[in-house]
Coordinates of C-alpha atoms and ligand atoms in Angstrom, one line a residue:
M1 CA 15.8 15.2 2.8
I2 CA 13.1 15.2 5.5
S3 CA 14.6 13.9 8.7
I4 CA 12.8 12.4 11.7
D5 CA 14.2 10.0 14.3
L6 CA 12.1 6.8 14.7
A7 CA 14.9 4.6 15.9
G8 CA 13.7 1.7 18.0
Q9 CA 10.4 1.4 16.0
N10 CA 9.4 -1.6 13.9
A11 CA 7.5 -1.7 10.7
V12 CA 6.2 -4.3 8.2
V13 CA 5.8 -3.0 4.6
F14 CA 3.8 -5.2 2.2
G15 CA 4.2 -4.5 -1.5
V16 CA 7.8 -4.1 -2.5
A17 CA 8.2 -5.6 -6.0
N18 CA 11.1 -3.5 -7.4
K19 CA 12.8 -0.1 -7.0
N20 CA 9.8 1.7 -8.6
S21 CA 7.3 0.3 -6.1
I22 CA 5.5 2.9 -3.9
A23 CA 6.3 0.6 -1.0
W24 CA 10.0 0.9 -1.7
S25 CA 9.9 4.7 -1.5
I26 CA 8.2 4.3 1.9
V27 CA 10.8 1.7 3.0
Q28 CA 13.6 4.1 2.1
K29 CA 12.0 6.9 4.2
L30 CA 11.4 4.6 7.2
S31 CA 14.9 3.3 6.9
E32 CA 16.4 6.8 6.9
A33 CA 14.4 7.5 10.1
G34 CA 16.0 4.4 11.7
V35 CA 13.0 2.1 11.6
R36 CA 13.6 -1.7 11.7
L37 CA 11.8 -3.4 8.8
A38 CA 10.1 -6.6 7.8
L39 CA 9.6 -6.9 4.0
P40 CA 7.3 -9.7 2.9
Y41 CA 7.5 -10.4 -0.8
L42 CA 5.3 -12.3 -3.3
G43 CA 7.0 -15.4 -4.6
E44 CA 10.7 -16.3 -4.8
K45 CA 11.1 -14.6 -8.2
L46 CA 10.3 -11.2 -6.7
G47 CA 12.2 -12.4 -3.6
D48 CA 15.5 -12.3 -5.4
R49 CA 14.8 -8.7 -6.4
V50 CA 13.8 -7.6 -3.0
R51 CA 16.8 -9.3 -1.4
K52 CA 19.1 -7.3 -3.8
L53 CA 17.3 -4.1 -3.0
A54 CA 17.4 -4.8 0.7
Q55 CA 21.3 -4.7 0.5
E56 CA 21.0 -1.0 0.1
L57 CA 19.4 -0.6 3.5
P58 CA 21.5 0.2 6.6
Q59 CA 19.8 -2.4 8.8
E60 CA 19.2 -5.9 7.5
P61 CA 15.3 -6.4 7.2
I62 CA 13.3 -9.5 7.9
L63 CA 12.6 -11.0 4.4
V64 CA 9.8 -13.5 4.2
E65 CA 7.6 -14.8 1.4
C66 CA 4.0 -13.9 1.5
D67 CA 1.1 -14.3 -0.8
V68 CA -1.8 -12.6 1.0
T69 CA -4.3 -15.2 -0.4
K70 CA -2.4 -17.9 1.5
E71 CA -3.4 -17.7 5.2
E72 CA -0.5 -19.8 6.4
Q73 CA 2.0 -17.5 4.8
V74 CA 0.3 -14.4 6.3
E75 CA 0.4 -16.0 9.7
A76 CA 4.1 -17.0 9.3
V77 CA 5.0 -13.3 8.6
F78 CA 3.6 -12.2 11.9
E79 CA 5.1 -15.2 13.7
R80 CA 8.6 -14.1 12.4
I81 CA 7.9 -10.5 13.5
A82 CA 6.8 -11.6 17.0
Q83 CA 10.0 -13.7 17.3
E84 CA 12.5 -11.3 15.9
M85 CA 11.0 -7.9 16.7
G86 CA 8.7 -8.6 19.6
S87 CA 6.3 -5.8 18.7
L88 CA 5.1 -3.8 15.8
D89 CA 4.6 0.0 15.5
M90 CA 3.7 0.4 11.8
L91 CA 2.1 -1.5 8.9
V92 CA 2.0 -0.5 5.3
H93 CA -0.5 -2.2 2.9
S94 CA 0.8 -1.3 -0.7
I95 CA -0.6 -4.3 -2.6
A96 CA -3.2 -4.7 -5.3
F97 CA -4.0 -7.1 -8.1
A98 CA -6.6 -7.7 -10.8
N99 CA -6.4 -9.8 -13.9
R100 CA -5.2 -7.7 -16.8
S101 CA -8.4 -8.6 -18.8
D102 CA -10.4 -7.0 -16.0
L103 CA -8.5 -3.7 -16.4
E104 CA -9.3 -3.0 -20.0
G105 CA -12.5 -4.7 -21.1
H106 CA -16.1 -3.9 -20.1
F107 CA -16.7 -3.7 -16.3
K108 CA -20.1 -5.6 -16.8
D109 CA -18.1 -8.6 -18.2
T110 CA -15.9 -9.0 -15.1
S111 CA -15.9 -12.7 -14.1
R112 CA -16.9 -13.8 -10.7
D113 CA -13.4 -15.2 -10.1
G114 CA -11.8 -12.0 -11.4
Y115 CA -14.0 -9.9 -9.2
L116 CA -13.4 -11.9 -6.0
L117 CA -9.6 -12.2 -6.7
A118 CA -9.2 -8.4 -7.0
M119 CA -11.3 -7.8 -3.9
E120 CA -9.4 -10.5 -1.9
I121 CA -5.9 -9.3 -2.7
S122 CA -6.6 -5.5 -2.8
A123 CA -9.1 -5.0 0.0
F124 CA -9.9 -8.0 2.2
S125 CA -6.2 -8.6 2.8
L126 CA -6.0 -5.5 4.9
L127 CA -8.4 -7.2 7.4
R128 CA -6.3 -10.3 7.6
L129 CA -3.1 -8.3 8.1
M130 CA -4.6 -6.3 10.9
H131 CA -6.0 -9.5 12.4
Y132 CA -2.4 -10.6 13.0
A133 CA -0.8 -7.2 13.5
E134 CA -3.2 -5.9 16.2
P135 CA -2.0 -8.1 19.0
L136 CA 1.6 -7.0 18.3
M137 CA 0.6 -3.3 18.4
S138 CA -1.7 -3.4 21.3
E139 CA 0.8 -2.2 24.0
N140 CA 2.0 1.0 22.4
G141 CA -0.6 1.6 19.7
G142 CA 0.5 1.9 16.1
S143 CA 0.0 3.5 12.7
V144 CA -1.2 1.8 9.5
I145 CA -1.5 3.0 6.0
A146 CA -3.0 1.6 2.8
L147 CA -2.4 2.8 -0.7
T148 CA -5.6 3.7 -2.7
Y149 CA -6.6 5.6 -5.8
M150 CA -9.3 8.1 -6.7
A151 CA -11.2 5.6 -8.8
S152 CA -12.8 4.6 -5.5
Q153 CA -14.8 7.9 -5.6
R154 CA -15.0 8.8 -9.2
T155 CA -15.3 6.9 -12.4
V156 CA -12.0 6.3 -14.2
G157 CA -12.0 4.5 -17.5
N158 CA -10.5 1.0 -17.4
Y159 CA -10.1 1.0 -13.7
N160 CA -13.2 -1.2 -13.5
V161 CA -13.0 -3.8 -10.7
M162 CA -10.0 -2.1 -9.1
G163 CA -12.3 0.9 -8.4
S164 CA -14.6 -1.4 -6.5
A165 CA -11.7 -2.8 -4.6
K166 CA -10.3 0.6 -3.7
A167 CA -13.8 1.7 -2.5
A168 CA -13.9 -1.4 -0.2
L169 CA -10.3 -0.7 1.0
E170 CA -11.1 2.9 1.9
H171 CA -14.2 1.8 3.9
A172 CA -12.0 -0.9 5.6
V173 CA -9.6 1.9 6.6
R174 CA -12.3 3.9 8.3
Q175 CA -14.0 0.9 9.9
L176 CA -10.6 -0.3 11.3
A177 CA -9.7 3.2 12.5
F178 CA -13.0 3.3 14.4
E179 CA -12.5 -0.2 15.9
L180 CA -8.8 0.1 16.8
G181 CA -8.8 3.8 17.8
P182 CA -9.3 2.9 21.5
K183 CA -6.0 1.0 21.3
N184 CA -4.3 4.0 19.8
I185 CA -3.9 2.3 16.5
R186 CA -4.4 4.8 13.7
V187 CA -5.4 3.7 10.2
N188 CA -5.2 6.0 7.2
A189 CA -5.1 5.8 3.4
I190 CA -2.9 7.6 0.9
S191 CA -4.7 8.2 -2.4
A192 CA -1.8 8.6 -4.8
G193 CA -1.9 10.2 -8.3
P194 CA -0.6 8.0 -11.1
V195 CA 3.0 6.8 -10.7
N196 CA 4.7 4.6 -13.3
T197 CA 5.0 1.2 -11.5
L198 CA 4.7 -2.4 -12.5
S199 CA 1.0 -2.5 -11.4
A200 CA 0.1 0.8 -13.0
R201 CA 1.4 -0.4 -16.4
G202 CA -1.3 -3.2 -16.2
I203 CA -4.1 -0.6 -16.5
G204 CA -5.2 0.1 -20.0
G205 CA -4.4 3.6 -21.2
F206 CA -2.1 4.4 -18.3
K207 CA 0.2 6.6 -20.3
T208 CA -2.7 8.8 -21.4
M209 CA -3.8 9.0 -17.8
L210 CA -0.4 10.3 -16.8
E211 CA -0.6 13.0 -19.5
A212 CA -4.1 14.1 -18.6
N213 CA -3.3 14.3 -14.9
A214 CA -0.3 16.5 -15.5
E215 CA -2.3 18.8 -17.6
R216 CA -5.3 19.1 -15.3
A217 CA -3.7 18.9 -11.8
C218 CA -3.4 22.1 -9.7
L219 CA 0.3 21.8 -9.7
K220 CA 0.4 21.1 -13.5
R221 CA 2.6 18.1 -13.1
N222 CA 2.5 14.5 -11.9
I223 CA 3.6 13.6 -8.5
T224 CA 6.8 11.7 -7.7
V225 CA 7.0 8.4 -5.9
D226 CA 9.3 10.2 -3.4
E227 CA 6.4 12.5 -2.5
V228 CA 4.2 9.5 -1.7
G229 CA 7.1 8.2 0.5
N230 CA 7.2 11.5 2.4
A231 CA 3.4 11.4 3.0
G232 CA 3.8 7.8 4.2
L233 CA 6.5 8.7 6.6
F234 CA 4.3 11.6 8.0
L235 CA 1.2 9.3 8.5
L236 CA 3.3 6.5 10.0
S237 CA 5.1 8.9 12.4
P238 CA 3.9 10.6 15.6
M239 CA 3.8 13.9 13.5
S240 CA 0.3 12.8 12.5
S241 CA -0.8 11.6 15.9
G242 CA -4.2 13.4 15.6
I243 CA -5.1 11.9 12.2
T244 CA -6.9 8.7 11.7
A245 CA -9.7 7.3 9.4
E246 CA -8.5 9.8 6.8
T247 CA -7.7 9.5 3.0
L248 CA -4.8 11.9 2.2
Y249 CA -4.6 12.8 -1.5
V250 CA -1.1 13.0 -2.8
D251 CA -2.1 13.8 -6.4
A252 CA -0.9 17.4 -7.1
G253 CA -4.6 18.5 -6.4
F254 CA -6.0 16.5 -9.3
N255 CA -9.0 15.2 -7.4
T256 CA -10.3 18.7 -6.7
V257 CA -10.4 19.8 -10.3
Q258 CA -13.7 19.5 -12.4
L259 CA -13.1 16.9 -15.1
S260 CA -14.9 18.6 -18.0
Ligands
NAD1 N1 1.1 3.4 -9.3 C1 0.0 4.1 -9.2 O1 -0.3 4.9 -10.1 C2 -0.8 4.0 -8.0 C3 -1.7 5.1 -7.7 C4 -2.6 5.0 -6.6 C5 -2.5 3.9 -5.8 N2 -1.6 2.9 -6.1 C6 -1.6 1.7 -5.2 O2 -0.3 1.6 -4.7 C7 -0.1 0.2 -4.3 C8 1.2 -0.3 -4.7 O3 1.3 -0.4 -6.1 P1 2.5 0.1 -7.0 O4 2.0 1.1 -8.0 O5 3.6 0.5 -6.1 O6 2.9 -1.2 -7.9 P2 3.8 -2.4 -7.5 O7 3.5 -3.4 -8.7 O8 5.2 -2.0 -7.4 O9 3.2 -3.0 -6.2 C9 2.1 -3.8 -6.1 C10 2.5 -4.9 -5.1 O10 1.4 -5.8 -4.8 C11 1.9 -7.1 -4.6 N3 1.0 -8.1 -4.7 C12 0.1 -8.4 -5.7 N4 -0.6 -9.5 -5.4 C13 -0.2 -9.9 -4.2 C14 -0.5 -11.1 -3.4 N5 -1.4 -12.0 -3.7 N6 0.1 -11.2 -2.2 C15 1.0 -10.3 -1.7 N7 1.4 -9.2 -2.5 C16 0.8 -9.0 -3.7 C17 3.0 -7.2 -5.6 O11 4.0 -8.2 -5.3 C18 3.6 -5.8 -5.6 O12 4.7 -5.8 -4.7 C19 -1.3 -0.6 -4.8 O13 -2.3 -0.7 -3.8 C20 -1.8 0.4 -5.9 O14 -3.2 0.2 -6.2 C21 -0.8 2.9 -7.2

């Protein structure tokens, strides 16, 4: 176990759906470090699951419903944080969505609605979250991470519109890092290798992708969700104080290997 004391700090983590979520791994690491948490969840069905999971945490988190396409829900999350926490030190964006039909068919056939929906939930939402988070961070600065995938940079079969969304997300990370750097707010991305989660299973051929990754990666294996959690803790903590506008690959070295 990697231990670091972040007691007294507050974090909001978007993207816990169940115990396999990358966001849940980051939540566990932050919780072990003593961080107080707010966990927005998508819809009451997932809310029941997240409430159950939250019982495992040593400190009771703020639990609040939030669909990032609903401005009033996003605003309400940060109102609760302002009232109950007063300030915010960390924000995690671990959310993405595209229609299943857009993650297996031809990219050229992506519908206008499907394209815009994927971009709104998976990339634009980071801007809206930061719009509300920034005033709560402005006194002490803060650290923000977003979860991305290599399909932003290289072509990955079936990833289609989510590749476009991740490219936009990575640009947003750099642009926000530049804009918010003078306020000591750092913004970074973690580019994770494939992990078996609810979202990942929506991508056509995901199982084959896992096998190919393990075979080709430098470490000759896939990563664990725990390893993404550790990288998240590092980027959110003062241990990474000199790092911003960066995309950190947690993929067992896969992205550096020639795909021939
Ligand atoms: N699993 C992987 O292989 C992998 C690899 C690289 C990057 N990522 C990224 O990690 C992040 C987390 O995904 P995961 O794999 O943990 O899957 P997950 O399904 O556990 O998490 C995705 C989350 O997005 C949330 N979400 C979707 N639409 C939303 C909306 N409208 N409003 C609010 N929340 C919404 C879901 O509720 C869920 O909690 C995503 O950005 C994903 O693209 C995943």
